[in-house]
PDB file of C-alpha atoms in Angstrom:
ATOM      1  CA  UNK A 669      12.346   2.038  58.413  1.00 35.00           C
ATOM      2  CA  UNK A 670      13.516   4.139  55.489  1.00 37.00           C
ATOM      3  CA  UNK A 671      14.476   2.264  52.349  1.00 37.00           C
ATOM      4  CA  UNK A 672      14.835   4.307  49.235  1.00 36.00           C
ATOM      5  CA  UNK A 673      17.113   4.780  46.310  1.00 35.00           C
ATOM      6  CA  UNK A 674      17.237   7.937  44.285  1.00 33.00           C
ATOM      7  CA  UNK A 675      18.472   7.556  40.756  1.00 32.00           C
ATOM      8  CA  UNK A 676      18.931  10.777  38.841  1.00 28.00           C
ATOM      9  CA  UNK A 677      20.455  11.381  35.428  1.00 25.00           C
ATOM     10  CA  UNK A 678      24.197  10.722  35.284  1.00 30.00           C
ATOM     11  CA  UNK A 679      26.328   8.526  33.126  1.00 30.00           C
ATOM     12  CA  UNK A 680      28.397   5.746  34.648  1.00 32.00           C
ATOM     13  CA  UNK A 681      31.316   4.417  32.667  1.00 33.00           C
ATOM     14  CA  UNK A 682      32.099   0.690  33.073  1.00 35.00           C
ATOM     15  CA  UNK A 683      35.014   0.017  35.387  1.00 37.00           C
ATOM     16  CA  UNK A 684      35.932   1.271  38.806  1.00 37.00           C
ATOM     17  CA  UNK A 685      37.382   4.591  37.655  1.00 36.00           C
ATOM     18  CA  UNK A 686      34.403   6.840  37.143  1.00 37.00           C
ATOM     19  CA  UNK A 687      34.102  10.564  37.769  1.00 40.00           C
ATOM     20  CA  UNK A 688      37.227  10.612  39.940  1.00 48.00           C
ATOM     21  CA  UNK A 689      37.407   8.974  43.363  1.00 59.00           C
ATOM     22  CA  UNK A 690      35.746   5.597  43.912  1.00 78.00           C
ATOM     23  CA  UNK A 691      35.260   3.584  47.123  1.00 84.00           C
ATOM     24  CA  UNK A 692      35.550  -0.135  46.392  1.00 89.00           C
ATOM     25  CA  UNK A 693      34.406  -2.928  48.719  1.00 91.00           C
ATOM     26  CA  UNK A 694      36.366  -5.920  47.448  1.00 92.00           C
ATOM     27  CA  UNK A 695      37.959  -9.325  48.216  1.00 92.00           C
ATOM     28  CA  UNK A 696      35.114 -10.898  50.200  1.00 92.00           C
ATOM     29  CA  UNK A 697      34.721  -7.858  52.471  1.00 93.00           C
ATOM     30  CA  UNK A 698      31.840  -6.921  54.731  1.00 94.00           C
ATOM     31  CA  UNK A 699      31.451  -3.183  55.335  1.00 93.00           C
ATOM     32  CA  UNK A 700      28.979  -2.421  58.138  1.00 94.00           C
ATOM     33  CA  UNK A 701      27.711   1.156  58.239  1.00 94.00           C
ATOM     34  CA  UNK A 702      25.949   2.282  61.439  1.00 95.00           C
ATOM     35  CA  UNK A 703      26.343   6.057  61.128  1.00 95.00           C
ATOM     36  CA  UNK A 704      26.123   8.718  58.414  1.00 95.00           C
ATOM     37  CA  UNK A 705      28.539   8.032  55.569  1.00 91.00           C
ATOM     38  CA  UNK A 706      28.613  11.143  53.391  1.00 92.00           C
ATOM     39  CA  UNK A 707      30.406  10.147  50.197  1.00 91.00           C
ATOM     40  CA  UNK A 708      28.774  12.862  48.085  1.00 92.00           C
ATOM     41  CA  UNK A 709      30.532  13.142  44.735  1.00 91.00           C
ATOM     42  CA  UNK A 710      32.184   9.720  44.985  1.00 91.00           C
ATOM     43  CA  UNK A 711      31.236   6.320  43.637  1.00 93.00           C
ATOM     44  CA  UNK A 712      30.811   3.131  45.637  1.00 94.00           C
ATOM     45  CA  UNK A 713      31.452  -0.256  44.038  1.00 94.00           C
ATOM     46  CA  UNK A 714      30.492  -3.386  45.974  1.00 95.00           C
ATOM     47  CA  UNK A 715      32.378  -6.166  44.179  1.00 94.00           C
ATOM     48  CA  UNK A 716      34.385  -4.572  41.387  1.00 93.00           C
ATOM     49  CA  UNK A 717      36.228  -7.737  40.284  1.00 93.00           C
ATOM     50  CA  UNK A 718      35.556 -10.207  43.132  1.00 94.00           C
ATOM     51  CA  UNK A 719      32.601 -12.034  44.681  1.00 95.00           C
ATOM     52  CA  UNK A 720      30.879 -12.293  48.077  1.00 96.00           C
ATOM     53  CA  UNK A 721      31.148  -8.648  49.180  1.00 95.00           C
ATOM     54  CA  UNK A 722      28.529  -6.967  51.369  1.00 96.00           C
ATOM     55  CA  UNK A 723      27.734  -3.358  52.239  1.00 95.00           C
ATOM     56  CA  UNK A 724      25.439  -3.592  55.254  1.00 96.00           C
ATOM     57  CA  UNK A 725      23.648  -0.429  56.367  1.00 96.00           C
ATOM     58  CA  UNK A 726      21.920  -0.915  59.703  1.00 96.00           C
ATOM     59  CA  UNK A 727      20.074   1.041  62.425  1.00 94.00           C
ATOM     60  CA  UNK A 728      20.930   4.700  61.932  1.00 94.00           C
ATOM     61  CA  UNK A 729      23.338   4.046  59.078  1.00 95.00           C
ATOM     62  CA  UNK A 730      22.837   6.294  56.083  1.00 96.00           C
ATOM     63  CA  UNK A 731      24.892   6.517  52.874  1.00 95.00           C
ATOM     64  CA  UNK A 732      24.858   9.326  50.324  1.00 95.00           C
ATOM     65  CA  UNK A 733      27.021   8.992  47.216  1.00 95.00           C
ATOM     66  CA  UNK A 734      27.128   9.670  43.472  1.00 94.00           C
ATOM     67  CA  UNK A 735      26.987   6.333  41.595  1.00 95.00           C
ATOM     68  CA  UNK A 736      26.636   2.821  43.026  1.00 95.00           C
ATOM     69  CA  UNK A 737      27.585  -0.454  41.321  1.00 95.00           C
ATOM     70  CA  UNK A 738      26.925  -3.876  42.841  1.00 96.00           C
ATOM     71  CA  UNK A 739      28.784  -6.581  40.866  1.00 95.00           C
ATOM     72  CA  UNK A 740      30.755  -4.632  38.286  1.00 94.00           C
ATOM     73  CA  UNK A 741      32.657  -7.309  36.304  1.00 94.00           C
ATOM     74  CA  UNK A 742      31.520 -10.698  35.006  1.00 95.00           C
ATOM     75  CA  UNK A 743      33.641 -12.221  37.798  1.00 94.00           C
ATOM     76  CA  UNK A 744      31.710 -10.249  40.439  1.00 95.00           C
ATOM     77  CA  UNK A 745      29.002 -12.542  41.790  1.00 96.00           C
ATOM     78  CA  UNK A 746      26.991 -12.764  45.024  1.00 96.00           C
ATOM     79  CA  UNK A 747      27.618  -9.147  46.040  1.00 96.00           C
ATOM     80  CA  UNK A 748      24.945  -7.260  47.957  1.00 97.00           C
ATOM     81  CA  UNK A 749      23.777  -4.128  49.687  1.00 97.00           C
ATOM     82  CA  UNK A 750      21.590  -4.779  52.719  1.00 97.00           C
ATOM     83  CA  UNK A 751      19.609  -2.035  54.462  1.00 96.00           C
ATOM     84  CA  UNK A 752      17.937  -2.925  57.760  1.00 95.00           C
ATOM     85  CA  UNK A 753      16.753  -1.270  60.936  1.00 94.00           C
ATOM     86  CA  UNK A 754      15.256   2.092  61.851  1.00 95.00           C
ATOM     87  CA  UNK A 755      16.516   5.230  60.095  1.00 94.00           C
ATOM     88  CA  UNK A 756      18.774   3.290  57.725  1.00 96.00           C
ATOM     89  CA  UNK A 757      18.991   4.333  54.077  1.00 96.00           C
ATOM     90  CA  UNK A 758      21.069   4.784  50.935  1.00 96.00           C
ATOM     91  CA  UNK A 759      20.804   7.591  48.387  1.00 95.00           C
ATOM     92  CA  UNK A 760      22.694   7.514  45.095  1.00 95.00           C
ATOM     93  CA  UNK A 761      22.329  10.890  43.427  1.00 95.00           C
ATOM     94  CA  UNK A 762      23.533   9.396  40.139  1.00 95.00           C
ATOM     95  CA  UNK A 763      22.945   5.865  38.873  1.00 94.00           C
ATOM     96  CA  UNK A 764      22.624   2.592  40.736  1.00 95.00           C
ATOM     97  CA  UNK A 765      23.488  -0.637  38.928  1.00 94.00           C
ATOM     98  CA  UNK A 766      22.851  -4.052  40.448  1.00 95.00           C
ATOM     99  CA  UNK A 767      24.593  -6.799  38.486  1.00 92.00           C
ATOM    100  CA  UNK A 768      26.274  -4.435  36.031  1.00 90.00           C
ATOM    101  CA  UNK A 769      28.063  -7.429  34.486  1.00 92.00           C
ATOM    102  CA  UNK A 770      28.143 -10.002  37.287  1.00 89.00           C
ATOM    103  CA  UNK A 771      25.275 -12.324  38.170  1.00 91.00           C
ATOM    104  CA  UNK A 772      23.370 -13.050  41.411  1.00 95.00           C
ATOM    105  CA  UNK A 773      24.006  -9.595  42.889  1.00 96.00           C
ATOM    106  CA  UNK A 774      21.296  -7.982  44.995  1.00 96.00           C
ATOM    107  CA  UNK A 775      19.911  -5.180  47.121  1.00 92.00           C
TER     108      UNK A 775
END
């Protein structure tokens, strides 16, 4: 099982509009990823303004993106990224923030 996070130098500006295009998982959503999700150069926000959002990467799922934020605003609580199963992983080539402003967010 591969579980790793790469955090290299980049600056993330608060809010969901950072460095251009941003993928937002919002409104109590569950996004299950079971294949390669190449979002190189884009940002992924799990819970920008809302709570109880989940990005679930499982068996064979693999995400590559620029910056990742889990729980962006103070109103963003109980958001999570879950990585389980063989050959599953997530690489952020920029920054990864867990609980940027919201509480009880997790990996």
